[in-house]
């Protein structure tokens, strides 16, 4: 097997679980760094900024600089730039989304918007949803950072951004463009940021329905790790298999 020239790596369930690093996550990234293999952490989480995510990883001893992180918020802001530079945006979200929109030169506004973009917002209100609906009805481009309908937490499955977005879809009768995994939009941006092609880049993730399908949709090789959402028990019935799978990341170290 020819070693891969770059890696796209999921975070939650792959590098850490909550605030705890997963076994061998640090060793995995250390080996990539030692071999000068570029890597990009790719997360559907829209809430946090690149700096916040890099700080969390560094705190766990996992090497990461802000430019090693691509979130759905950044990908959304870049996508908007391709449609309309300096767009007037109505956004529902947290720090990560507002930070990304401003960094890409967009303006945050409450009316006459070019774009409505929805990300995870734990302070969501009826007024925010209403405003988003009105702007979409008035013709604004409707984007959503990701379609995840649930978020696994210690309490169980809580509503994810896809569930929040569905209120606006149902109310307006319009479907959004989803940016995050499993859509290939964000994979194209990841490859562009790494400067490598899909044939020589490996996608690593724990969630079959987002990570692995994103890789498959983008035509990339995939490495599935059973430390997160998708259990090994599901493997036999997966319609399209990942290229490789491991129980823990140490099993892959000899291939880096
Ligand atoms: Mg994950």
Short mmCIF file of C-alpha atoms and ligand atoms in Angstrom, two decimals:
data_model
loop_
_atom_site.label_atom_id
_atom_site.label_comp_id
_atom_site.label_asym_id
_atom_site.label_seq_id
_atom_site.Cartn_x
_atom_site.Cartn_y
_atom_site.Cartn_z
CA UNK A 1 0.00 0.00 0.00
CA UNK A 2 1.26 3.47 -0.90
CA UNK A 3 1.16 5.75 2.16
CA UNK A 4 -1.41 8.54 1.95
CA UNK A 5 -0.04 12.04 1.36
CA UNK A 6 -2.66 13.83 3.47
CA UNK A 7 -5.34 13.10 6.05
CA UNK A 8 -8.78 14.56 6.75
CA UNK A 9 -9.69 13.66 10.32
CA UNK A 10 -12.98 13.89 12.20
CA UNK A 11 -12.89 15.13 15.80
CA UNK A 12 -15.66 13.90 18.12
CA UNK A 13 -15.52 10.11 18.44
CA UNK A 14 -12.27 9.98 16.47
CA UNK A 15 -9.81 12.27 18.33
CA UNK A 16 -11.75 12.77 21.57
CA UNK A 17 -14.96 11.99 23.37
CA UNK A 18 -16.32 15.03 25.17
CA UNK A 19 -13.33 16.48 26.98
CA UNK A 20 -11.23 13.28 26.98
CA UNK A 21 -8.74 12.46 24.21
CA UNK A 22 -9.28 8.98 22.76
CA UNK A 23 -6.47 6.43 23.11
CA UNK A 24 -3.72 6.84 20.48
CA UNK A 25 -5.20 10.08 19.05
CA UNK A 26 -2.07 11.94 20.15
CA UNK A 27 0.27 9.24 18.81
CA UNK A 28 -1.63 9.23 15.50
CA UNK A 29 -1.22 12.97 14.99
CA UNK A 30 2.38 12.92 16.27
CA UNK A 31 3.27 10.36 13.62
CA UNK A 32 1.66 12.43 10.86
CA UNK A 33 3.60 15.47 12.05
CA UNK A 34 6.87 13.50 12.30
CA UNK A 35 6.42 12.35 8.68
CA UNK A 36 5.44 15.87 7.53
CA UNK A 37 2.08 14.59 6.30
CA UNK A 38 -0.45 17.45 6.21
CA UNK A 39 -3.71 16.93 8.08
CA UNK A 40 -6.94 18.79 8.50
CA UNK A 41 -9.48 18.31 11.27
CA UNK A 42 -12.96 18.43 9.79
CA UNK A 43 -16.00 18.86 12.02
CA UNK A 44 -19.71 19.34 11.43
CA UNK A 45 -19.78 21.33 14.67
CA UNK A 46 -20.55 24.94 13.73
CA UNK A 47 -20.45 26.43 17.22
CA UNK A 48 -16.77 26.94 17.85
CA UNK A 49 -14.07 28.97 16.10
CA UNK A 50 -10.87 27.50 14.63
CA UNK A 51 -8.94 29.03 17.53
CA UNK A 52 -11.26 27.49 20.16
CA UNK A 53 -10.99 24.03 18.59
CA UNK A 54 -7.20 24.25 18.20
CA UNK A 55 -6.93 25.32 21.87
CA UNK A 56 -9.05 22.35 22.99
CA UNK A 57 -6.86 19.89 21.03
CA UNK A 58 -3.60 21.46 22.20
CA UNK A 59 -4.88 21.22 25.78
CA UNK A 60 -5.25 17.46 25.21
CA UNK A 61 -1.71 17.27 23.83
CA UNK A 62 -2.92 16.84 20.23
CA UNK A 63 -0.94 19.07 17.88
CA UNK A 64 -3.19 21.55 16.11
CA UNK A 65 -2.98 25.08 14.82
CA UNK A 66 -6.11 27.05 13.87
CA UNK A 67 -5.32 26.56 10.17
CA UNK A 68 -5.49 22.76 10.71
CA UNK A 69 -9.24 23.07 11.41
CA UNK A 70 -12.14 23.27 8.96
CA UNK A 71 -15.62 23.67 10.44
CA UNK A 72 -18.96 23.77 8.66
CA UNK A 73 -19.18 27.45 9.60
CA UNK A 74 -15.97 28.27 7.73
CA UNK A 75 -17.03 26.11 4.81
CA UNK A 76 -20.40 27.91 4.72
CA UNK A 77 -18.75 31.34 4.78
CA UNK A 78 -16.41 30.34 1.92
CA UNK A 79 -19.33 28.89 -0.07
CA UNK A 80 -21.26 32.17 0.36
CA UNK A 81 -18.20 34.02 -0.91
CA UNK A 82 -18.30 31.96 -4.11
CA UNK A 83 -21.98 32.92 -4.62
CA UNK A 84 -21.84 36.53 -3.51
CA UNK A 85 -18.76 38.21 -1.97
CA UNK A 86 -19.60 40.55 0.90
CA UNK A 87 -23.09 39.08 1.25
CA UNK A 88 -25.70 40.44 3.61
CA UNK A 89 -26.39 37.48 5.91
CA UNK A 90 -29.00 36.60 8.48
CA UNK A 91 -27.42 33.95 10.70
CA UNK A 92 -28.69 31.72 13.47
CA UNK A 93 -25.69 30.25 15.27
CA UNK A 94 -22.99 30.68 17.87
CA UNK A 95 -19.44 32.20 17.95
CA UNK A 96 -18.07 29.85 15.30
CA UNK A 97 -20.57 30.91 12.64
CA UNK A 98 -20.49 34.67 13.29
CA UNK A 99 -16.68 34.61 13.44
CA UNK A 100 -16.42 32.71 10.14
CA UNK A 101 -18.88 35.01 8.32
CA UNK A 102 -17.02 38.13 9.46
CA UNK A 103 -13.61 36.66 8.57
CA UNK A 104 -14.85 36.04 5.01
CA UNK A 105 -16.04 39.64 4.75
CA UNK A 106 -19.80 39.11 5.02
CA UNK A 107 -22.15 41.49 6.82
CA UNK A 108 -24.56 40.37 9.50
CA UNK A 109 -27.99 41.94 9.03
CA UNK A 110 -31.58 41.53 10.18
CA UNK A 111 -33.44 42.27 6.95
CA UNK A 112 -33.07 42.46 3.15
CA UNK A 113 -30.59 39.59 3.32
CA UNK A 114 -28.92 37.75 0.43
CA UNK A 115 -28.36 34.65 2.52
CA UNK A 116 -29.89 32.92 5.51
CA UNK A 117 -27.49 30.49 7.20
CA UNK A 118 -28.44 28.21 10.05
CA UNK A 119 -26.00 26.69 12.53
CA UNK A 120 -26.38 25.23 16.00
CA UNK A 121 -27.79 27.80 18.44
CA UNK A 122 -28.46 26.85 22.05
CA UNK A 123 -30.22 30.20 22.56
CA UNK A 124 -32.65 29.75 19.69
CA UNK A 125 -35.88 31.74 19.95
CA UNK A 126 -39.17 31.94 18.07
CA UNK A 127 -38.20 35.43 16.89
CA UNK A 128 -34.95 34.17 15.32
CA UNK A 129 -36.80 31.38 13.51
CA UNK A 130 -39.46 33.81 12.30
CA UNK A 131 -36.88 36.20 10.93
CA UNK A 132 -35.11 33.37 9.10
CA UNK A 133 -38.42 32.19 7.60
CA UNK A 134 -39.34 35.69 6.42
CA UNK A 135 -35.95 36.21 4.76
CA UNK A 136 -36.12 32.81 3.01
CA UNK A 137 -39.66 33.61 1.81
CA UNK A 138 -38.31 36.91 0.46
CA UNK A 139 -35.80 35.02 -1.69
CA UNK A 140 -32.64 34.78 0.42
CA UNK A 141 -30.37 31.82 -0.37
CA UNK A 142 -31.08 29.21 2.32
CA UNK A 143 -28.03 27.41 3.78
CA UNK A 144 -27.56 25.14 6.75
CA UNK A 145 -24.17 24.17 8.18
CA UNK A 146 -25.16 20.51 8.60
CA UNK A 147 -28.11 18.17 8.57
CA UNK A 148 -27.38 16.16 11.74
CA UNK A 149 -30.79 15.68 13.34
CA UNK A 150 -29.42 14.63 16.73
CA UNK A 151 -26.37 15.30 18.89
CA UNK A 152 -25.28 12.44 21.17
CA UNK A 153 -24.67 13.80 24.69
CA UNK A 154 -24.38 12.37 28.21
CA UNK A 155 -28.16 12.87 28.54
CA UNK A 156 -29.02 11.03 25.34
CA UNK A 157 -29.85 12.27 21.83
CA UNK A 158 -30.50 16.02 21.81
CA UNK A 159 -31.79 17.97 18.78
CA UNK A 160 -29.07 18.79 16.26
CA UNK A 161 -28.80 21.50 13.65
CA UNK A 162 -30.74 19.52 11.07
CA UNK A 163 -33.69 19.46 13.45
CA UNK A 164 -33.48 23.24 14.03
CA UNK A 165 -33.22 23.84 10.29
CA UNK A 166 -36.28 21.67 9.63
CA UNK A 167 -38.54 24.25 11.30
CA UNK A 168 -37.63 26.74 8.57
CA UNK A 169 -37.89 24.14 5.76
CA UNK A 170 -41.32 23.02 6.92
CA UNK A 171 -42.58 26.55 7.39
CA UNK A 172 -41.30 27.94 4.06
CA UNK A 173 -41.58 24.78 1.95
CA UNK A 174 -37.95 25.35 0.83
CA UNK A 175 -35.04 22.99 1.34
CA UNK A 176 -31.65 24.36 2.36
CA UNK A 177 -28.27 23.60 0.85
CA UNK A 178 -26.42 21.60 3.52
CA UNK A 179 -22.69 22.27 3.75
CA UNK A 180 -21.33 19.65 6.15
CA UNK A 181 -20.64 15.91 5.98
CA UNK A 182 -21.98 13.74 4.28
CA UNK A 183 -22.25 16.38 1.51
CA UNK A 184 -19.24 16.55 -0.80
CA UNK A 185 -19.18 20.37 -0.71
CA UNK A 186 -17.12 20.44 2.47
CA UNK A 187 -14.85 17.63 1.23
CA UNK A 188 -13.99 19.69 -1.86
CA UNK A 189 -13.03 22.57 0.41
CA UNK A 190 -10.98 20.27 2.66
CA UNK A 191 -8.97 18.99 -0.32
CA UNK A 192 -8.49 22.51 -1.61
CA UNK A 193 -7.20 23.64 1.78
CA UNK A 194 -4.80 20.67 1.97
CA UNK A 195 -3.71 21.14 -1.64
CA UNK A 196 -3.89 17.40 -2.32
CA UNK A 197 -6.09 15.30 -4.58
CA UNK A 198 -8.72 12.81 -3.49
CA UNK A 199 -6.74 9.77 -4.63
CA UNK A 200 -3.87 10.45 -2.22
CA UNK A 201 -5.91 11.69 0.78
CA UNK A 202 -7.47 9.49 3.46
CA UNK A 203 -10.59 10.39 5.41
CA UNK A 204 -10.69 9.14 9.02
CA UNK A 205 -13.92 9.10 11.01
CA UNK A 206 -16.20 7.25 13.42
CA UNK A 207 -19.63 8.06 11.99
CA UNK A 208 -20.65 6.03 8.94
CA UNK A 209 -23.58 8.28 8.01
CA UNK A 210 -21.59 11.52 7.99
CA UNK A 211 -17.79 10.94 7.81
CA UNK A 212 -17.55 7.75 5.81
CA UNK A 213 -20.37 8.65 3.40
CA UNK A 214 -18.77 12.07 2.87
CA UNK A 215 -15.56 10.31 1.83
CA UNK A 216 -17.42 7.84 -0.37
CA UNK A 217 -19.43 10.65 -2.03
CA UNK A 218 -16.19 12.55 -2.68
CA UNK A 219 -14.51 9.46 -4.16
CA UNK A 220 -11.89 9.25 -1.40
CA UNK A 221 -10.52 6.29 0.53
CA UNK A 222 -11.89 6.05 4.07
CA UNK A 223 -10.70 4.68 7.40
CA UNK A 224 -13.44 3.94 9.88
CA UNK A 225 -12.67 3.75 13.59
CA UNK A 226 -15.06 2.15 16.07
CA UNK A 227 -14.50 4.56 18.97
CA UNK A 228 -17.53 6.76 18.37
CA UNK A 229 -21.03 6.76 16.93
CA UNK A 230 -21.15 3.72 14.63
CA UNK A 231 -20.56 0.40 16.41
CA UNK A 232 -18.74 -2.55 14.83
CA UNK A 233 -22.03 -4.47 14.94
CA UNK A 234 -23.32 -2.31 12.09
CA UNK A 235 -20.37 -3.14 9.83
CA UNK A 236 -21.78 -6.30 8.18
CA UNK A 237 -24.93 -4.47 7.05
CA UNK A 238 -23.25 -1.29 5.75
CA UNK A 239 -24.33 -0.85 2.12
CA UNK A 240 -20.98 0.54 0.93
CA UNK A 241 -18.03 -0.41 3.12
CA UNK A 242 -15.26 1.95 4.19
CA UNK A 243 -11.93 1.20 2.50
CA UNK A 244 -10.42 0.20 5.85
CA UNK A 245 -11.53 -0.11 9.45
CA UNK A 246 -9.77 -0.36 12.82
CA UNK A 247 -11.02 -0.74 16.37
CA UNK A 248 -8.58 1.88 17.63
CA UNK A 249 -6.19 4.25 15.88
CA UNK A 250 -3.00 2.44 17.02
CA UNK A 251 -3.81 -0.31 14.51
CA UNK A 252 -3.26 2.19 11.71
CA UNK A 253 0.07 3.60 12.92
CA UNK A 254 2.23 1.17 10.85
CA UNK A 255 0.54 2.46 7.66
CA UNK A 256 1.43 6.12 8.21
MG1 LIG B 1 -17.30 11.95 14.87
#
